[in-house]
């Protein structure tokens, strides 16, 4: 354990190499702003599309489980996920990638 700590910290207690996010605070801020924009876009989706998107992309559930949870046919979540992704793409184009942020 001591060797692992010594590999990370210098004798004076400072990091040998700061964590990557500390080296690039602008990037960390930009990432947090992006995820805030994404969250706003997800919240703007119709509830069923948002649920299927969240179950598949954030919770990484498989299709049969997603289909059972949404009480629909097994192919429907795929269509719903496609629609959610397209709506999120449009929203992010407007909120994040467009000229106005």
mmCIF file of C-alpha atoms in Angstrom:
data_model
loop_
_atom_site.group_PDB
_atom_site.id
_atom_site.type_symbol
_atom_site.label_atom_id
_atom_site.label_comp_id
_atom_site.label_asym_id
_atom_site.label_seq_id
_atom_site.Cartn_x
_atom_site.Cartn_y
_atom_site.Cartn_z
ATOM 1 C CA UNK A 1 0.000 0.000 0.000
ATOM 2 C CA UNK A 2 2.823 2.417 0.816
ATOM 3 C CA UNK A 3 4.385 1.827 -2.591
ATOM 4 C CA UNK A 4 1.098 2.690 -4.275
ATOM 5 C CA UNK A 5 0.801 5.926 -2.316
ATOM 6 C CA UNK A 6 4.416 6.840 -3.027
ATOM 7 C CA UNK A 7 3.787 6.256 -6.728
ATOM 8 C CA UNK A 8 1.003 8.864 -6.674
ATOM 9 C CA UNK A 9 2.329 11.455 -4.206
ATOM 10 C CA UNK A 10 5.659 13.206 -3.713
ATOM 11 C CA UNK A 11 7.312 13.439 -0.289
ATOM 12 C CA UNK A 12 5.770 16.890 0.250
ATOM 13 C CA UNK A 13 2.247 15.437 -0.164
ATOM 14 C CA UNK A 14 1.504 16.870 -3.602
ATOM 15 C CA UNK A 15 0.518 14.754 -6.583
ATOM 16 C CA UNK A 16 3.356 13.635 -8.822
ATOM 17 C CA UNK A 17 0.957 14.283 -11.730
ATOM 18 C CA UNK A 18 -2.307 16.103 -11.058
ATOM 19 C CA UNK A 19 -5.490 14.281 -12.084
ATOM 20 C CA UNK A 20 -6.328 15.004 -15.747
ATOM 21 C CA UNK A 21 -9.363 17.153 -14.935
ATOM 22 C CA UNK A 22 -7.152 19.397 -12.797
ATOM 23 C CA UNK A 23 -4.790 19.887 -15.698
ATOM 24 C CA UNK A 24 -7.631 21.027 -17.960
ATOM 25 C CA UNK A 25 -10.299 22.786 -15.869
ATOM 26 C CA UNK A 26 -11.815 24.361 -18.996
ATOM 27 C CA UNK A 27 -12.476 20.913 -20.432
ATOM 28 C CA UNK A 28 -14.077 19.720 -17.200
ATOM 29 C CA UNK A 29 -16.326 22.790 -17.198
ATOM 30 C CA UNK A 30 -17.241 22.226 -20.847
ATOM 31 C CA UNK A 31 -18.082 18.575 -20.135
ATOM 32 C CA UNK A 32 -20.314 19.527 -17.224
ATOM 33 C CA UNK A 33 -22.041 22.155 -19.387
ATOM 34 C CA UNK A 34 -22.544 19.572 -22.137
ATOM 35 C CA UNK A 35 -24.115 17.095 -19.735
ATOM 36 C CA UNK A 36 -26.371 19.848 -18.392
ATOM 37 C CA UNK A 37 -27.509 20.535 -21.974
ATOM 38 C CA UNK A 38 -28.005 16.805 -22.567
ATOM 39 C CA UNK A 39 -30.026 16.472 -19.378
ATOM 40 C CA UNK A 40 -32.228 19.369 -20.465
ATOM 41 C CA UNK A 41 -32.767 17.673 -23.819
ATOM 42 C CA UNK A 42 -33.635 14.330 -22.183
ATOM 43 C CA UNK A 43 -36.100 16.110 -19.896
ATOM 44 C CA UNK A 44 -37.715 17.600 -23.007
ATOM 45 C CA UNK A 45 -38.401 14.169 -24.529
ATOM 46 C CA UNK A 46 -41.832 12.597 -24.247
ATOM 47 C CA UNK A 47 -41.837 10.486 -21.049
ATOM 48 C CA UNK A 48 -41.920 7.074 -22.776
ATOM 49 C CA UNK A 49 -39.023 7.989 -25.089
ATOM 50 C CA UNK A 50 -37.030 9.391 -22.190
ATOM 51 C CA UNK A 51 -37.628 6.230 -20.142
ATOM 52 C CA UNK A 52 -36.506 3.892 -22.945
ATOM 53 C CA UNK A 53 -33.453 6.075 -23.656
ATOM 54 C CA UNK A 54 -32.454 6.195 -19.992
ATOM 55 C CA UNK A 55 -32.987 2.467 -19.489
ATOM 56 C CA UNK A 56 -30.894 1.563 -22.515
ATOM 57 C CA UNK A 57 -28.145 4.190 -22.514
ATOM 58 C CA UNK A 58 -27.652 5.111 -18.854
ATOM 59 C CA UNK A 59 -28.795 1.960 -17.086
ATOM 60 C CA UNK A 60 -27.454 -0.260 -19.908
ATOM 61 C CA UNK A 61 -30.414 -2.609 -19.790
ATOM 62 C CA UNK A 62 -30.856 -5.193 -22.511
ATOM 63 C CA UNK A 63 -33.718 -5.089 -25.000
ATOM 64 C CA UNK A 64 -35.934 -7.811 -23.495
ATOM 65 C CA UNK A 65 -35.733 -6.160 -20.073
ATOM 66 C CA UNK A 66 -36.425 -2.736 -21.583
ATOM 67 C CA UNK A 67 -39.345 -4.142 -23.540
ATOM 68 C CA UNK A 68 -40.804 -5.829 -20.471
ATOM 69 C CA UNK A 69 -40.429 -2.663 -18.425
ATOM 70 C CA UNK A 70 -42.137 -0.519 -21.024
ATOM 71 C CA UNK A 71 -44.949 -3.084 -21.421
ATOM 72 C CA UNK A 72 -44.695 -3.146 -25.199
ATOM 73 C CA UNK A 73 -43.645 -5.426 -28.026
ATOM 74 C CA UNK A 74 -39.899 -6.274 -28.158
ATOM 75 C CA UNK A 75 -39.316 -4.280 -31.364
ATOM 76 C CA UNK A 76 -40.985 -1.113 -30.101
ATOM 77 C CA UNK A 77 -38.170 -0.026 -27.740
ATOM 78 C CA UNK A 78 -35.761 -0.021 -30.680
ATOM 79 C CA UNK A 79 -38.016 2.320 -32.617
ATOM 80 C CA UNK A 80 -38.527 4.446 -29.530
ATOM 81 C CA UNK A 81 -34.773 4.571 -28.904
ATOM 82 C CA UNK A 82 -34.198 5.665 -32.497
ATOM 83 C CA UNK A 83 -36.775 8.427 -32.129
ATOM 84 C CA UNK A 84 -35.286 9.526 -28.815
ATOM 85 C CA UNK A 85 -31.806 9.679 -30.319
ATOM 86 C CA UNK A 86 -33.026 11.719 -33.286
ATOM 87 C CA UNK A 87 -34.841 14.177 -31.029
ATOM 88 C CA UNK A 88 -31.805 14.440 -28.759
ATOM 89 C CA UNK A 89 -29.613 15.041 -31.788
ATOM 90 C CA UNK A 90 -31.828 17.910 -32.913
ATOM 91 C CA UNK A 91 -32.004 19.378 -29.416
ATOM 92 C CA UNK A 92 -28.219 19.186 -28.930
ATOM 93 C CA UNK A 93 -27.685 20.733 -32.356
ATOM 94 C CA UNK A 94 -29.722 23.692 -31.164
ATOM 95 C CA UNK A 95 -28.533 23.895 -27.538
ATOM 96 C CA UNK A 96 -24.917 22.808 -27.772
ATOM 97 C CA UNK A 97 -23.443 22.478 -31.253
ATOM 98 C CA UNK A 98 -25.281 25.442 -32.741
ATOM 99 C CA UNK A 99 -24.182 29.034 -32.527
ATOM 100 C CA UNK A 100 -26.319 29.763 -29.482
ATOM 101 C CA UNK A 101 -25.377 27.987 -26.237
#
